[in-house]
């Protein structure tokens, strides 16, 4: 009995979690924006796909200036998505289908529409209500210069001046004021927010900007040479990855541990040396391996990342958390369509259409998915990658919604290209996404990528994912040992759970080992696989 409970509590260690960008998944009420009703109606699709859990991007009340990462009320669902009763019904339906549900917590900043910030700006300078954020006077004779030289991640200064002369800090958009995590009310309220959602059945949280939160209290200028978004290896950056953040995480973890089977996954863009600190047993359960996401499509870049992860498992330090795409980066089918040396990384990246070979990109994306699904640890899939969706690189400027576009003075388009609503059907309004024109326009070739166009079609990307997820569930389970197989510099090959994974990054075909071929991401003559193909072979026992 005890064993069964313990095992279930550790469900996340090998889980495949599907990221639902709710705004773009399915529109149930015909207003052009995805919602809870749409998601509820598609839960069967996710169960049949074969995933274990969903992570839903922020669904809280929000002006949606940053796609909901600007939360006005952490205890309410935005009316465009539904209501609290709808969220509870969704959680319950998902559980009935055996799917766990993770929500997205945004603790570094609130929306400027949050009651605390409204209170702060309607108060006078020096009022205690301003202490929940970072309000400061400016520099220079009239205070007309910002308090320090910090820059917003989305472009421009990280400080904005309000009418009474005070400045407030926002490391992201002007509508996302940073919270002061040294304030006891901030600390206490978030513990309560965790409980609020755990009590409603949420199985865990993805935590936004988990390496943020704590700031050097003296708010010093960023020294020359210290990158604004960079990753320092000694915790000395004034606002990223500071040691004080771990104390906060420990408080959250003790709340999570007061329930059974809850999980917290960190969005922490930190150096590999410091990542294990976030994964200690009293902190996060998981942290995305963003090095795997940002690595180019070469065996040389990816092998050491897998080696590092295996070492962490062997030393009992952490289980890996693999990911290839999310709502902040260019879809990997498009990144991999470029030559490895040109493959962009990070959230402020752009692609140049002319250089793209989408056919190559899709082949690599399929091979990458199988490679990832063969690895030990957990996997996060981003909605639409199972359809082989590409980045929509040619959205017209007038539809762009990401604050990056405005804040960079129209230099960087931002992240809308990976957030275009999902095509469900070949034809009909919004390719089955919903009745109304979707909040971002879909390109006409989305018809061919739709769920309808791929269902039951042998070799389609959707069927490849379905087969790979079913095989993973059957063979690549917890505890299976991992053994490297040397097949040359351009091949990543290993054996796990009676399956040999062979991923060919090179120009020449590679000979497959003996055994039954269970699945390949591309063509095979039964003995070899060519460039950019992964094969899974059942090893003869
Ligand atoms: C995270 C989110 C991103 C958001 C930012 C600010 O990086 O993933 O979408 O814009 O935090 O909250």
Coordinates of C-alpha atoms and ligand atoms in Angstrom, one line a residue:
X1 CA 0.0 0.0 0.0
X2 CA 2.6 2.4 1.1
X3 CA 4.7 1.6 -2.0
X4 CA 1.8 2.3 -4.3
X5 CA 1.1 5.7 -2.7
X6 CA 4.8 6.6 -2.9
X7 CA 5.0 5.5 -6.5
X8 CA 2.0 7.6 -7.4
X9 CA 3.4 10.6 -5.6
X10 CA 6.4 10.4 -7.8
X11 CA 4.3 10.4 -11.0
X12 CA 6.2 13.4 -12.4
X13 CA 9.6 11.7 -12.5
X14 CA 8.9 10.1 -15.9
X15 CA 5.8 12.0 -17.0
X16 CA 5.1 13.5 -20.4
X17 CA 3.4 16.8 -19.8
X18 CA 1.7 18.7 -22.6
X19 CA 1.8 22.5 -22.5
X20 CA -1.5 24.1 -23.3
X21 CA -1.2 27.7 -24.4
X22 CA -4.9 28.2 -23.5
X23 CA -5.4 31.2 -25.6
X24 CA -4.5 29.3 -28.7
X25 CA -5.7 25.7 -28.0
X26 CA -9.4 25.6 -28.6
X27 CA -12.1 28.3 -28.6
X28 CA -15.3 27.0 -27.0
X29 CA -17.4 30.2 -26.9
X30 CA -16.6 31.5 -30.4
X31 CA -14.8 34.8 -29.4
X32 CA -11.6 34.0 -31.2
X33 CA -9.7 33.2 -28.0
X34 CA -9.1 29.7 -26.6
X35 CA -10.7 28.9 -23.3
X36 CA -11.5 26.3 -20.7
X37 CA -14.6 25.1 -22.5
X38 CA -12.5 24.5 -25.6
X39 CA -9.8 22.7 -23.6
X40 CA -12.4 20.6 -21.8
X41 CA -13.9 19.4 -25.1
X42 CA -10.5 18.3 -26.3
X43 CA -9.2 16.4 -23.2
X44 CA -10.0 13.1 -25.0
X45 CA -7.5 14.1 -27.7
X46 CA -4.8 14.6 -25.1
X47 CA -5.6 11.3 -23.4
X48 CA -5.5 9.5 -26.8
X49 CA -2.2 11.2 -27.6
X50 CA -0.8 9.5 -24.6
X51 CA 0.4 12.2 -22.3
X52 CA 0.3 12.1 -18.5
X53 CA -0.3 15.7 -17.6
X54 CA -1.1 19.2 -18.8
X55 CA 0.5 22.4 -17.9
X56 CA -1.8 25.3 -18.7
X57 CA -0.3 28.7 -19.2
X58 CA -1.6 31.5 -16.9
X59 CA -5.4 31.5 -16.9
X60 CA -5.9 34.2 -14.2
X61 CA -7.7 37.5 -14.5
X62 CA -5.4 39.7 -16.5
X63 CA -5.3 42.5 -19.0
X64 CA -3.3 40.1 -21.2
X65 CA -0.6 42.6 -21.9
X66 CA 1.9 39.8 -21.8
X67 CA -0.4 36.9 -22.7
X68 CA -1.5 36.5 -19.0
X69 CA 1.9 36.7 -17.4
X70 CA 0.5 39.9 -16.0
X71 CA -1.8 38.7 -13.3
X72 CA -4.4 41.0 -11.9
X73 CA -6.0 38.4 -9.6
X74 CA -4.3 35.1 -8.8
X75 CA -7.5 33.6 -7.4
X76 CA -9.8 34.3 -10.4
X77 CA -10.0 32.9 -13.9
X78 CA -10.0 35.5 -16.7
X79 CA -13.5 35.9 -18.0
X80 CA -12.3 35.3 -21.6
X81 CA -11.2 31.8 -20.5
X82 CA -14.2 31.0 -18.2
X83 CA -14.6 31.0 -14.5
X84 CA -13.5 29.2 -11.3
X85 CA -16.3 26.6 -11.6
X86 CA -15.1 25.9 -15.1
X87 CA -11.5 25.4 -13.9
X88 CA -12.7 23.0 -11.2
X89 CA -14.7 21.1 -13.8
X90 CA -11.7 20.9 -16.1
X91 CA -9.5 19.6 -13.3
X92 CA -12.1 17.0 -12.4
X93 CA -12.6 15.9 -16.0
X94 CA -8.8 15.7 -16.5
X95 CA -8.4 13.6 -13.4
X96 CA -11.2 11.3 -14.6
X97 CA -9.2 10.7 -17.7
X98 CA -6.0 10.0 -15.7
X99 CA -4.4 13.3 -16.6
X100 CA -2.7 15.6 -14.0
X101 CA -3.1 19.3 -14.3
X102 CA -0.4 21.9 -13.6
X103 CA -1.1 25.6 -13.4
X104 CA 1.4 28.4 -14.0
X105 CA 2.4 30.7 -11.1
X106 CA 3.8 34.1 -11.8
X107 CA 5.5 35.4 -8.7
X108 CA 8.2 37.8 -9.9
X109 CA 5.6 40.5 -10.8
X110 CA 1.9 41.2 -10.9
X111 CA -0.1 43.1 -13.4
X112 CA -0.3 46.9 -12.9
X113 CA -4.1 46.1 -12.6
X114 CA -3.5 44.1 -9.5
X115 CA -5.2 45.5 -6.4
X116 CA -1.8 46.0 -4.6
X117 CA -0.4 48.0 -7.4
X118 CA -3.5 50.1 -7.8
X119 CA -3.4 50.8 -4.1
X120 CA 0.3 51.7 -4.3
X121 CA -0.1 54.2 -7.2
X122 CA -3.1 55.9 -5.7
X123 CA -1.1 56.4 -2.4
X124 CA 1.4 59.1 -1.8
X125 CA 5.2 58.5 -2.2
X126 CA 6.6 56.9 0.9
X127 CA 3.3 55.1 1.7
X128 CA 3.7 51.6 3.0
X129 CA 1.6 50.1 0.2
X130 CA 4.4 50.9 -2.2
X131 CA 6.8 48.6 -0.2
X132 CA 5.2 45.5 -1.8
X133 CA 6.9 46.7 -5.1
X134 CA 10.1 48.6 -5.8
X135 CA 9.2 52.3 -5.8
X136 CA 12.2 54.7 -5.6
X137 CA 13.0 58.3 -6.4
X138 CA 14.9 59.0 -9.5
X139 CA 18.4 60.2 -9.9
X140 CA 19.6 63.5 -11.2
X141 CA 18.7 67.0 -9.9
X142 CA 15.0 66.6 -10.5
X143 CA 14.8 62.9 -10.2
X144 CA 14.3 62.6 -13.9
X145 CA 16.8 59.8 -14.3
X146 CA 15.8 56.2 -13.4
X147 CA 17.1 54.9 -10.1
X148 CA 19.6 52.6 -11.8
X149 CA 20.6 51.4 -15.2
X150 CA 18.6 48.1 -15.3
X151 CA 17.0 47.2 -18.6
X152 CA 13.7 45.4 -19.3
X153 CA 14.0 41.9 -20.7
X154 CA 11.5 43.1 -23.4
X155 CA 13.6 46.2 -24.3
X156 CA 13.9 49.7 -22.9
X157 CA 14.6 50.8 -19.3
X158 CA 13.3 48.6 -16.4
X159 CA 11.9 51.7 -14.6
X160 CA 8.9 53.8 -15.3
X161 CA 8.1 57.1 -13.6
X162 CA 4.6 57.9 -12.4
X163 CA 2.9 61.3 -12.1
X164 CA 4.0 62.0 -8.5
X165 CA 7.6 61.6 -9.5
X166 CA 8.4 58.1 -8.1
X167 CA 9.7 55.4 -10.3
X168 CA 8.8 51.7 -10.2
X169 CA 10.7 48.6 -11.3
X170 CA 9.5 46.3 -14.0
X171 CA 12.0 43.8 -15.4
X172 CA 9.5 42.9 -18.1
X173 CA 6.7 45.1 -19.5
X174 CA 5.7 48.4 -18.0
X175 CA 2.5 46.7 -17.0
X176 CA 4.4 44.1 -15.0
X177 CA 5.7 45.7 -11.8
X178 CA 8.2 43.6 -9.9
X179 CA 7.1 42.4 -6.4
X180 CA 9.3 43.0 -3.4
X181 CA 9.9 39.5 -2.1
X182 CA 11.4 40.8 1.1
X183 CA 7.9 42.0 2.1
X184 CA 6.2 39.6 4.5
X185 CA 2.7 40.1 3.0
X186 CA 4.0 39.1 -0.5
X187 CA 5.6 36.0 1.0
X188 CA 2.4 35.1 2.9
X189 CA 0.0 35.8 0.1
X190 CA 1.8 33.4 -2.3
X191 CA 1.7 30.6 0.2
X192 CA -2.0 31.2 0.3
X193 CA -2.3 31.2 -3.5
X194 CA -0.5 27.8 -3.6
X195 CA -3.0 26.4 -1.1
X196 CA -6.0 28.0 -2.9
X197 CA -5.2 26.0 -6.1
X198 CA -3.9 22.8 -4.4
X199 CA -7.3 22.8 -2.5
X200 CA -9.0 22.9 -5.9
X201 CA -7.1 19.9 -7.1
X202 CA -4.3 21.4 -9.1
X203 CA -1.4 18.8 -9.2
X204 CA 1.4 21.3 -9.4
X205 CA 2.8 24.5 -10.7
X206 CA 5.2 25.6 -13.4
X207 CA 6.8 28.6 -11.8
X208 CA 7.5 31.6 -14.0
X209 CA 10.9 33.4 -13.8
X210 CA 11.9 31.1 -11.0
X211 CA 15.5 32.6 -11.0
X212 CA 14.1 36.1 -10.5
X213 CA 12.2 37.3 -7.4
X214 CA 15.2 38.3 -5.1
X215 CA 17.0 41.5 -5.8
X216 CA 20.1 43.1 -4.3
X217 CA 18.4 45.4 -1.8
X218 CA 20.8 48.2 -2.6
X219 CA 19.6 48.1 -6.3
X220 CA 23.1 48.8 -7.6
X221 CA 23.8 49.7 -11.2
X222 CA 24.6 46.7 -13.4
X223 CA 28.4 46.9 -13.6
X224 CA 29.9 47.3 -17.0
X225 CA 30.3 44.0 -18.7
X226 CA 27.6 42.2 -16.6
X227 CA 25.0 41.1 -19.1
X228 CA 21.4 42.3 -18.5
X229 CA 20.0 38.9 -19.2
X230 CA 23.1 36.9 -18.6
X231 CA 23.9 34.1 -16.3
X232 CA 26.5 34.8 -13.6
X233 CA 28.0 31.7 -12.1
X234 CA 28.4 33.0 -8.5
X235 CA 25.0 34.5 -7.6
X236 CA 26.4 38.0 -7.9
X237 CA 23.9 39.3 -10.4
X238 CA 21.7 42.0 -8.8
X239 CA 18.5 40.4 -9.9
X240 CA 18.9 37.0 -11.4
X241 CA 19.7 33.7 -9.6
X242 CA 20.5 35.2 -6.3
X243 CA 21.1 32.9 -3.3
X244 CA 18.2 34.5 -1.3
X245 CA 15.7 33.0 -3.7
X246 CA 16.2 29.5 -2.3
X247 CA 14.8 30.5 1.0
X248 CA 11.5 31.5 -0.7
X249 CA 11.4 28.2 -2.7
X250 CA 11.8 26.2 0.6
X251 CA 8.7 27.9 2.0
X252 CA 6.7 27.0 -1.1
X253 CA 7.9 23.5 -1.0
X254 CA 6.8 23.0 2.5
X255 CA 3.3 24.0 1.4
X256 CA 3.5 21.6 -1.5
X257 CA 4.7 18.8 0.7
X258 CA 1.8 19.3 3.1
X259 CA -0.3 17.7 0.3
X260 CA 0.5 14.4 -1.6
X261 CA 1.9 14.1 -5.0
X262 CA 2.2 17.9 -5.9
X263 CA 5.0 19.0 -8.2
X264 CA 6.8 22.3 -8.8
X265 CA 8.7 22.9 -12.0
X266 CA 11.0 25.9 -12.4
X267 CA 11.5 28.1 -15.3
X268 CA 15.0 29.0 -14.3
X269 CA 17.4 30.3 -16.9
X270 CA 20.6 29.7 -14.9
X271 CA 24.0 28.3 -15.4
X272 CA 24.3 24.5 -15.4
X273 CA 26.6 24.7 -12.3
X274 CA 23.9 26.4 -10.3
X275 CA 20.8 24.6 -11.6
X276 CA 21.2 21.7 -9.1
X277 CA 20.7 24.2 -6.2
X278 CA 17.1 24.6 -7.4
X279 CA 16.6 20.9 -7.4
X280 CA 17.5 20.0 -3.9
X281 CA 15.0 17.9 -2.1
X282 CA 13.5 20.8 -0.3
X283 CA 13.1 22.9 -3.4
X284 CA 11.8 22.3 -7.0
X285 CA 11.0 18.8 -8.2
X286 CA 11.9 19.7 -11.8
X287 CA 13.6 22.5 -13.7
X288 CA 13.5 22.6 -17.5
X289 CA 16.8 21.8 -19.2
X290 CA 16.9 24.8 -21.4
X291 CA 20.4 23.9 -22.7
X292 CA 18.7 21.0 -24.5
X293 CA 16.1 23.4 -25.9
X294 CA 18.7 25.9 -27.1
X295 CA 21.3 23.4 -28.4
X296 CA 21.7 23.3 -32.2
X297 CA 20.8 20.1 -34.1
X298 CA 24.2 18.3 -33.8
X299 CA 25.3 15.2 -32.0
X300 CA 28.3 17.1 -30.6
X301 CA 26.1 19.7 -28.9
X302 CA 23.5 17.2 -27.6
X303 CA 25.6 14.3 -26.3
X304 CA 27.3 16.2 -23.4
X305 CA 23.9 17.4 -22.3
X306 CA 22.6 13.9 -22.1
X307 CA 25.8 12.8 -20.3
X308 CA 25.4 15.6 -17.8
X309 CA 21.8 14.6 -17.1
X310 CA 22.7 10.9 -16.6
X311 CA 25.4 11.9 -14.1
X312 CA 22.8 13.9 -12.1
X313 CA 20.5 10.8 -12.0
X314 CA 23.4 8.6 -11.0
X315 CA 24.4 10.9 -8.2
X316 CA 20.7 11.0 -7.2
X317 CA 20.8 14.8 -7.6
X318 CA 17.9 15.2 -10.0
X319 CA 15.8 13.7 -12.8
X320 CA 16.1 15.5 -16.1
X321 CA 13.3 17.6 -17.5
X322 CA 13.5 17.7 -21.3
X323 CA 11.9 20.3 -23.6
X324 CA 12.4 21.4 -27.2
X325 CA 9.8 24.2 -27.5
X326 CA 7.6 26.4 -25.5
X327 CA 5.5 29.6 -25.9
X328 CA 8.7 31.8 -25.7
X329 CA 10.9 30.4 -28.4
X330 CA 10.8 29.8 -32.1
X331 CA 9.2 26.4 -32.8
X332 CA 11.9 23.8 -33.2
X333 CA 10.6 22.6 -36.6
X334 CA 11.6 26.1 -37.8
X335 CA 14.8 26.5 -35.7
X336 CA 16.1 23.2 -37.1
X337 CA 15.2 24.3 -40.6
X338 CA 18.3 26.5 -40.5
X339 CA 21.9 25.3 -40.6
X340 CA 23.1 24.5 -37.0
X341 CA 25.4 27.5 -36.8
X342 CA 22.4 29.8 -37.6
X343 CA 19.8 28.2 -35.3
X344 CA 18.5 30.9 -33.1
X345 CA 18.0 30.6 -29.3
X346 CA 16.3 32.6 -26.6
X347 CA 13.1 34.6 -26.5
X348 CA 14.3 37.6 -28.5
X349 CA 15.3 35.7 -31.6
X350 CA 14.2 36.3 -35.1
X351 CA 14.4 34.1 -38.2
X352 CA 14.9 35.0 -41.8
X353 CA 12.5 33.2 -44.0
X354 CA 14.7 32.9 -47.0
X355 CA 17.2 30.6 -45.2
X356 CA 14.6 28.1 -44.1
X357 CA 14.3 24.6 -45.4
X358 CA 11.1 23.5 -43.7
X359 CA 11.3 20.0 -45.0
X360 CA 14.7 19.5 -43.3
X361 CA 13.3 21.3 -40.2
X362 CA 10.4 18.9 -39.9
X363 CA 12.6 15.8 -40.4
X364 CA 14.9 17.0 -37.6
X365 CA 12.0 17.9 -35.3
X366 CA 10.6 14.4 -35.7
X367 CA 14.0 12.8 -35.0
X368 CA 14.5 15.1 -32.0
X369 CA 11.1 14.2 -30.5
X370 CA 11.9 10.5 -30.6
X371 CA 15.3 11.1 -29.2
X372 CA 13.9 13.2 -26.3
X373 CA 11.1 10.6 -25.6
X374 CA 13.7 7.8 -25.4
X375 CA 15.6 9.6 -22.6
X376 CA 15.2 9.0 -18.9
X377 CA 13.3 11.7 -17.0
X378 CA 10.3 13.8 -17.8
X379 CA 9.4 15.5 -21.0
X380 CA 7.4 18.7 -21.8
X381 CA 5.7 18.9 -25.2
X382 CA 4.5 22.3 -26.5
X383 CA 1.0 22.2 -28.1
X384 CA 1.3 21.8 -31.9
X385 CA 4.7 20.2 -31.9
X386 CA 2.9 16.8 -32.2
X387 CA 1.5 18.2 -35.5
X388 CA 4.9 19.3 -36.7
X389 CA 3.8 22.9 -36.6
X390 CA 6.3 25.5 -37.8
X391 CA 6.8 29.0 -36.6
X392 CA 4.6 31.5 -38.4
X393 CA 7.3 33.9 -39.4
X394 CA 5.3 36.3 -41.5
X395 CA 2.6 37.6 -39.2
X396 CA 1.7 41.1 -40.3
X397 CA 2.9 43.8 -37.9
X398 CA -0.7 45.0 -37.2
X399 CA -1.6 41.6 -35.5
X400 CA 1.5 41.4 -33.3
X401 CA 0.6 41.2 -29.6
X402 CA 3.8 40.4 -27.8
X403 CA 5.1 43.5 -25.9
X404 CA 8.6 42.8 -27.2
X405 CA 7.5 44.3 -30.6
X406 CA 6.6 47.7 -29.2
X407 CA 9.3 47.8 -26.5
X408 CA 12.1 47.1 -29.1
X409 CA 10.8 49.9 -31.3
X410 CA 9.6 47.3 -33.8
X411 CA 13.0 45.7 -34.2
X412 CA 12.1 42.3 -32.8
X413 CA 8.8 40.7 -33.7
X414 CA 8.6 38.7 -30.6
X415 CA 6.9 35.4 -29.8
X416 CA 3.6 35.4 -31.5
X417 CA 4.8 33.2 -34.3
X418 CA 4.8 30.1 -32.0
X419 CA 1.4 31.1 -30.4
X420 CA -0.8 30.9 -33.5
X421 CA -4.0 28.9 -32.8
X422 CA -3.9 25.2 -33.4
X423 CA -5.5 23.7 -36.6
X424 CA -8.0 20.9 -35.7
X425 CA -9.7 20.4 -39.1
X426 CA -8.7 20.8 -42.7
X427 CA -11.4 23.3 -43.4
X428 CA -14.1 25.4 -41.7
X429 CA -13.7 28.5 -39.6
X430 CA -10.2 28.8 -38.0
X431 CA -9.5 25.2 -39.0
X432 CA -11.7 23.9 -36.2
X433 CA -10.1 26.2 -33.5
X434 CA -13.4 28.0 -33.1
X435 CA -16.2 29.7 -34.9
X436 CA -14.7 33.2 -35.0
X437 CA -11.6 34.6 -36.6
X438 CA -8.8 33.6 -34.2
X439 CA -6.8 36.2 -32.2
X440 CA -3.8 35.5 -34.4
X441 CA -4.4 34.6 -38.1
X442 CA -3.5 31.0 -39.2
X443 CA -1.6 30.5 -42.5
X444 CA -3.4 28.5 -45.1
X445 CA -1.0 25.5 -45.0
X446 CA -2.1 24.9 -41.4
X447 CA -4.9 22.8 -43.0
X448 CA -2.4 20.1 -43.9
X449 CA -1.0 20.1 -40.4
X450 CA -4.4 19.8 -38.8
X451 CA -5.3 17.0 -36.4
X452 CA -7.9 15.8 -39.0
X453 CA -5.4 15.7 -41.8
X454 CA -3.0 13.6 -39.8
X455 CA -5.2 11.3 -37.8
X456 CA -4.9 7.7 -39.0
X457 CA -2.3 8.7 -41.7
X458 CA 0.6 6.4 -41.4
X459 CA 3.8 8.3 -41.0
X460 CA 2.2 11.6 -40.1
X461 CA 3.8 13.5 -37.3
X462 CA 0.7 13.1 -35.1
X463 CA 0.8 9.3 -35.5
X464 CA 4.5 9.3 -34.9
X465 CA 4.0 11.0 -31.5
X466 CA 1.1 8.7 -30.7
X467 CA 3.2 5.6 -31.4
X468 CA 6.3 7.0 -29.7
X469 CA 4.3 7.9 -26.5
X470 CA 2.7 4.5 -26.4
X471 CA 6.1 2.7 -26.8
X472 CA 7.6 5.0 -24.2
X473 CA 4.8 4.1 -21.8
X474 CA 5.3 0.4 -22.5
X475 CA 9.1 0.1 -22.5
X476 CA 10.9 3.2 -21.4
X477 CA 9.6 3.2 -17.9
X478 CA 11.1 4.3 -14.6
X479 CA 14.2 2.6 -13.5
X480 CA 15.4 1.2 -16.8
X481 CA 19.1 1.4 -17.1
X482 CA 20.9 3.6 -19.7
X483 CA 23.9 2.4 -21.7
X484 CA 25.6 4.4 -24.4
X485 CA 26.4 2.7 -27.7
X486 CA 29.3 4.1 -29.7
X487 CA 28.2 4.4 -33.4
X488 CA 30.5 7.3 -34.3
X489 CA 30.6 11.0 -33.8
X490 CA 27.5 11.8 -35.8
X491 CA 25.2 9.4 -34.1
X492 CA 23.5 9.4 -30.6
X493 CA 22.8 5.8 -29.7
X494 CA 21.9 4.2 -26.4
X495 CA 20.0 1.4 -25.0
X496 CA 17.2 1.7 -22.4
X497 CA 14.5 -0.7 -21.3
X498 CA 15.2 -3.2 -24.1
X499 CA 15.1 -0.4 -26.8
X500 CA 18.0 1.0 -28.7
X501 CA 17.7 4.6 -29.8
X502 CA 19.7 5.5 -32.9
X503 CA 19.7 9.2 -34.0
X504 CA 21.6 9.9 -37.1
X505 CA 22.8 13.6 -37.3
X506 CA 25.4 12.8 -40.1
X507 CA 25.3 12.9 -43.9
X508 CA 25.8 9.1 -44.3
X509 CA 23.3 6.3 -43.6
X510 CA 24.1 4.3 -40.5
X511 CA 23.7 0.6 -40.0
X512 CA 21.1 -0.3 -37.4
X513 CA 21.9 -2.9 -34.7
X514 CA 20.2 -6.3 -34.8
X515 CA 16.6 -6.4 -33.6
X516 CA 13.1 -5.5 -34.6
X517 CA 12.6 -1.9 -35.8
X518 CA 9.7 -0.6 -33.7
X519 CA 9.5 2.9 -35.0
X520 CA 11.4 5.4 -37.2
X521 CA 11.0 9.1 -37.6
X522 CA 11.7 8.9 -41.3
X523 CA 12.4 6.4 -44.1
X524 CA 14.4 3.3 -43.5
X525 CA 15.2 0.3 -45.7
X526 CA 15.0 -2.0 -42.7
X527 CA 18.8 -2.0 -42.2
X528 CA 19.9 1.6 -42.2
X529 CA 18.6 5.0 -41.5
X530 CA 19.7 8.2 -43.3
X531 CA 20.3 11.8 -42.2
X532 CA 18.1 13.3 -39.5
X533 CA 16.3 10.1 -38.6
X534 CA 15.8 8.4 -35.3
X535 CA 15.0 4.7 -35.0
X536 CA 13.9 2.6 -32.1
X537 CA 15.0 -1.0 -32.3
X538 CA 13.8 -3.7 -29.9
X539 CA 17.0 -5.5 -28.7
X540 CA 16.8 -9.3 -29.0
X541 CA 16.7 -10.8 -25.5
Ligands
LIG1 C1 8.4 33.9 -18.6 C2 7.3 33.5 -19.5 C3 7.1 34.5 -20.6 C4 6.8 35.8 -19.9 C5 7.9 36.2 -18.9 C6 7.4 37.3 -18.0 O1 9.6 33.9 -19.3 O2 7.5 32.2 -20.0 O3 6.1 34.2 -21.5 O4 6.7 36.8 -20.9 O5 8.2 35.1 -18.1 O6 6.4 36.8 -17.1

